[in-house]
């Protein structure tokens, strides 16, 4: 009877996997129709076997955020996916790719955690040609947690580390490129997209120091003729949220402007603002760390840089 139970268990797992994949397919189609207005975009859907084949030479060797670390010691990239692991691989035409595998704390991911990646894929397909976004190849939803595939000829991306970026010039360059990416989301499409996920953790730097805005799963589109939308949930990262967003759940282009202002303050001064929301009030606490500020504080140094 043991073999019968194992066979039945495998059948149940196969049926659940089919149901999950079908549901994810529906979500990605909904996201494409909603975000792209029905316009076709080039997105390749990989099977799990293709992903494993593409990464077999690199899966246990290369962590994109820190190549010297073991792949199991991944760095956190996005709060939404808890531990997003980055891998490198090679397609059949020998083109290098980067893979971001979502990772959650629960061994059985709820459906809610898979509603963000379809939107991320849909919007990434629209902004891939912009230099300050990751260039999308496709995705794979056959794993327990989704995988998003990007072109990655360099494989040398790093997070924004204020302890290492000590010059005014480099910090201002990052700020300018992030502002350009946000402006592109606001004005490049018939309906503006509000990023509403500003933060140092969502920015990657390539080997030339070019900033790439990452994780578009929180984007919200503003309907034509409207200036804002009202959400049912305001998120959890209060550091970058304006009061209208926190109290009234109203999202507009001003939401990104406020978040970018907080980002600029952290980037240029190293000052960290910790905001909390308790019983209808906003609490704020500021902390500073010595190594977070550029070394050239003097006015004449600022002029020369």
PDB file of C-alpha atoms in Angstrom, residues 53-166:
ATOM      1  CA  UNK A  53      20.069  24.056 -18.217  1.00  0.00           C
ATOM      2  CA  UNK A  54      20.981  27.739 -18.596  1.00  0.00           C
ATOM      3  CA  UNK A  55      22.344  27.950 -15.055  1.00  0.00           C
ATOM      4  CA  UNK A  56      23.981  24.542 -14.673  1.00  0.00           C
ATOM      5  CA  UNK A  57      27.478  26.003 -15.094  1.00  0.00           C
ATOM      6  CA  UNK A  58      26.887  28.934 -12.772  1.00  0.00           C
ATOM      7  CA  UNK A  59      24.129  27.912 -10.370  1.00  0.00           C
ATOM      8  CA  UNK A  60      26.460  27.061  -7.507  1.00  0.00           C
ATOM      9  CA  UNK A  61      29.301  29.447  -8.333  1.00  0.00           C
ATOM     10  CA  UNK A  62      28.123  32.993  -8.934  1.00  0.00           C
ATOM     11  CA  UNK A  63      26.136  35.248  -6.648  1.00  0.00           C
ATOM     12  CA  UNK A  64      25.533  38.416  -8.651  1.00  0.00           C
ATOM     13  CA  UNK A  65      25.479  40.808  -5.702  1.00  0.00           C
ATOM     14  CA  UNK A  66      28.701  39.471  -4.214  1.00  0.00           C
ATOM     15  CA  UNK A  67      30.555  37.017  -6.404  1.00  0.00           C
ATOM     16  CA  UNK A  68      32.938  35.986  -3.647  1.00  0.00           C
ATOM     17  CA  UNK A  69      30.105  34.759  -1.443  1.00  0.00           C
ATOM     18  CA  UNK A  70      28.591  31.309  -1.622  1.00  0.00           C
ATOM     19  CA  UNK A  71      25.310  31.228  -3.526  1.00  0.00           C
ATOM     20  CA  UNK A  72      23.445  30.214  -0.382  1.00  0.00           C
ATOM     21  CA  UNK A  73      24.532  33.396   1.395  1.00  0.00           C
ATOM     22  CA  UNK A  74      22.311  35.611  -0.713  1.00  0.00           C
ATOM     23  CA  UNK A  75      21.868  39.326  -0.209  1.00  0.00           C
ATOM     24  CA  UNK A  76      18.444  40.813   0.250  1.00  0.00           C
ATOM     25  CA  UNK A  77      17.421  42.826  -2.799  1.00  0.00           C
ATOM     26  CA  UNK A  78      13.709  43.392  -2.361  1.00  0.00           C
ATOM     27  CA  UNK A  79      11.579  43.514   0.756  1.00  0.00           C
ATOM     28  CA  UNK A  80       8.627  42.067  -1.138  1.00  0.00           C
ATOM     29  CA  UNK A  81      10.399  38.805  -1.895  1.00  0.00           C
ATOM     30  CA  UNK A  82      12.356  38.676   1.336  1.00  0.00           C
ATOM     31  CA  UNK A  83      15.493  36.901  -0.062  1.00  0.00           C
ATOM     32  CA  UNK A  84      15.869  37.497  -3.780  1.00  0.00           C
ATOM     33  CA  UNK A  85      18.729  35.344  -5.099  1.00  0.00           C
ATOM     34  CA  UNK A  86      20.574  36.354  -8.248  1.00  0.00           C
ATOM     35  CA  UNK A  87      22.174  33.800 -10.570  1.00  0.00           C
ATOM     36  CA  UNK A  88      24.034  33.942 -13.861  1.00  0.00           C
ATOM     37  CA  UNK A  89      23.493  31.693 -16.840  1.00  0.00           C
ATOM     38  CA  UNK A  90      23.953  31.249 -20.578  1.00  0.00           C
ATOM     39  CA  UNK A  91      21.307  30.920 -23.275  1.00  0.00           C
ATOM     40  CA  UNK A  92      21.634  28.614 -26.270  1.00  0.00           C
ATOM     41  CA  UNK A  93      23.142  31.454 -28.299  1.00  0.00           C
ATOM     42  CA  UNK A  94      25.814  31.867 -25.592  1.00  0.00           C
ATOM     43  CA  UNK A  95      24.359  35.171 -24.419  1.00  0.00           C
ATOM     44  CA  UNK A  96      24.799  35.861 -20.720  1.00  0.00           C
ATOM     45  CA  UNK A  97      21.687  36.291 -18.585  1.00  0.00           C
ATOM     46  CA  UNK A  98      20.884  37.195 -14.976  1.00  0.00           C
ATOM     47  CA  UNK A  99      18.162  35.432 -13.051  1.00  0.00           C
ATOM     48  CA  UNK A 100      16.386  36.805 -10.020  1.00  0.00           C
ATOM     49  CA  UNK A 101      14.716  34.061  -8.058  1.00  0.00           C
ATOM     50  CA  UNK A 102      12.079  35.212  -5.592  1.00  0.00           C
ATOM     51  CA  UNK A 103      12.360  33.770  -2.129  1.00  0.00           C
ATOM     52  CA  UNK A 104       9.926  33.809   0.784  1.00  0.00           C
ATOM     53  CA  UNK A 105      10.076  32.664   4.363  1.00  0.00           C
ATOM     54  CA  UNK A 106       7.149  30.259   4.042  1.00  0.00           C
ATOM     55  CA  UNK A 107       7.862  26.814   2.533  1.00  0.00           C
ATOM     56  CA  UNK A 108       4.459  27.026   0.820  1.00  0.00           C
ATOM     57  CA  UNK A 109       4.147  30.430  -0.861  1.00  0.00           C
ATOM     58  CA  UNK A 110       0.671  31.950  -0.792  1.00  0.00           C
ATOM     59  CA  UNK A 111      -0.845  33.249  -3.983  1.00  0.00           C
ATOM     60  CA  UNK A 112      -0.439  36.842  -2.799  1.00  0.00           C
ATOM     61  CA  UNK A 113       3.341  36.647  -3.084  1.00  0.00           C
ATOM     62  CA  UNK A 114       2.993  35.795  -6.781  1.00  0.00           C
ATOM     63  CA  UNK A 115       0.799  38.770  -7.732  1.00  0.00           C
ATOM     64  CA  UNK A 116       3.781  41.154  -7.743  1.00  0.00           C
ATOM     65  CA  UNK A 117       6.071  39.355 -10.234  1.00  0.00           C
ATOM     66  CA  UNK A 118       3.508  39.401 -13.109  1.00  0.00           C
ATOM     67  CA  UNK A 119       3.243  43.184 -12.806  1.00  0.00           C
ATOM     68  CA  UNK A 120       7.034  43.451 -12.512  1.00  0.00           C
ATOM     69  CA  UNK A 121       7.430  41.442 -15.731  1.00  0.00           C
ATOM     70  CA  UNK A 122       4.763  43.405 -17.604  1.00  0.00           C
ATOM     71  CA  UNK A 123       6.172  46.844 -16.762  1.00  0.00           C
ATOM     72  CA  UNK A 124       9.793  45.707 -17.190  1.00  0.00           C
ATOM     73  CA  UNK A 125       8.934  44.698 -20.750  1.00  0.00           C
ATOM     74  CA  UNK A 126       7.845  48.302 -21.385  1.00  0.00           C
ATOM     75  CA  UNK A 127      10.943  50.007 -19.951  1.00  0.00           C
ATOM     76  CA  UNK A 128      13.657  47.539 -20.998  1.00  0.00           C
ATOM     77  CA  UNK A 129      15.042  49.889 -23.634  1.00  0.00           C
ATOM     78  CA  UNK A 130      15.805  52.567 -21.036  1.00  0.00           C
ATOM     79  CA  UNK A 131      19.376  52.549 -19.748  1.00  0.00           C
ATOM     80  CA  UNK A 132      18.324  52.986 -16.101  1.00  0.00           C
ATOM     81  CA  UNK A 133      16.226  49.814 -15.968  1.00  0.00           C
ATOM     82  CA  UNK A 134      17.195  46.167 -16.167  1.00  0.00           C
ATOM     83  CA  UNK A 135      16.703  44.731 -19.659  1.00  0.00           C
ATOM     84  CA  UNK A 136      14.108  41.966 -19.497  1.00  0.00           C
ATOM     85  CA  UNK A 137      14.383  38.651 -21.344  1.00  0.00           C
ATOM     86  CA  UNK A 138      11.490  36.730 -19.856  1.00  0.00           C
ATOM     87  CA  UNK A 139      10.325  34.767 -16.831  1.00  0.00           C
ATOM     88  CA  UNK A 140       9.631  31.305 -15.479  1.00  0.00           C
ATOM     89  CA  UNK A 141       6.699  30.592 -13.175  1.00  0.00           C
ATOM     90  CA  UNK A 142       7.144  26.829 -12.954  1.00  0.00           C
ATOM     91  CA  UNK A 143       9.256  26.992  -9.808  1.00  0.00           C
ATOM     92  CA  UNK A 144       7.731  27.323  -6.365  1.00  0.00           C
ATOM     93  CA  UNK A 145       8.840  30.954  -6.390  1.00  0.00           C
ATOM     94  CA  UNK A 146       8.949  32.844  -9.718  1.00  0.00           C
ATOM     95  CA  UNK A 147      12.150  33.558 -11.640  1.00  0.00           C
ATOM     96  CA  UNK A 148      12.666  36.719 -13.719  1.00  0.00           C
ATOM     97  CA  UNK A 149      15.356  36.645 -16.418  1.00  0.00           C
ATOM     98  CA  UNK A 150      17.366  39.693 -17.543  1.00  0.00           C
ATOM     99  CA  UNK A 151      20.126  40.255 -20.067  1.00  0.00           C
ATOM    100  CA  UNK A 152      23.403  40.376 -18.167  1.00  0.00           C
ATOM    101  CA  UNK A 153      26.514  40.635 -20.254  1.00  0.00           C
ATOM    102  CA  UNK A 154      28.430  42.213 -17.369  1.00  0.00           C
ATOM    103  CA  UNK A 155      27.399  40.117 -14.343  1.00  0.00           C
ATOM    104  CA  UNK A 156      28.958  42.728 -12.074  1.00  0.00           C
ATOM    105  CA  UNK A 157      26.058  44.477 -10.373  1.00  0.00           C
ATOM    106  CA  UNK A 158      26.291  45.776  -6.834  1.00  0.00           C
ATOM    107  CA  UNK A 159      23.940  47.464  -4.358  1.00  0.00           C
ATOM    108  CA  UNK A 160      24.332  51.108  -3.354  1.00  0.00           C
ATOM    109  CA  UNK A 161      26.773  51.079  -0.443  1.00  0.00           C
ATOM    110  CA  UNK A 162      27.197  54.548   1.085  1.00  0.00           C
ATOM    111  CA  UNK A 163      30.296  53.373   2.919  1.00  0.00           C
ATOM    112  CA  UNK A 164      32.080  52.844  -0.406  1.00  0.00           C
ATOM    113  CA  UNK A 165      30.583  55.631  -2.539  1.00  0.00           C
ATOM    114  CA  UNK A 166      32.302  58.584  -0.893  1.00  0.00           C
TER     115      UNK A 166
END
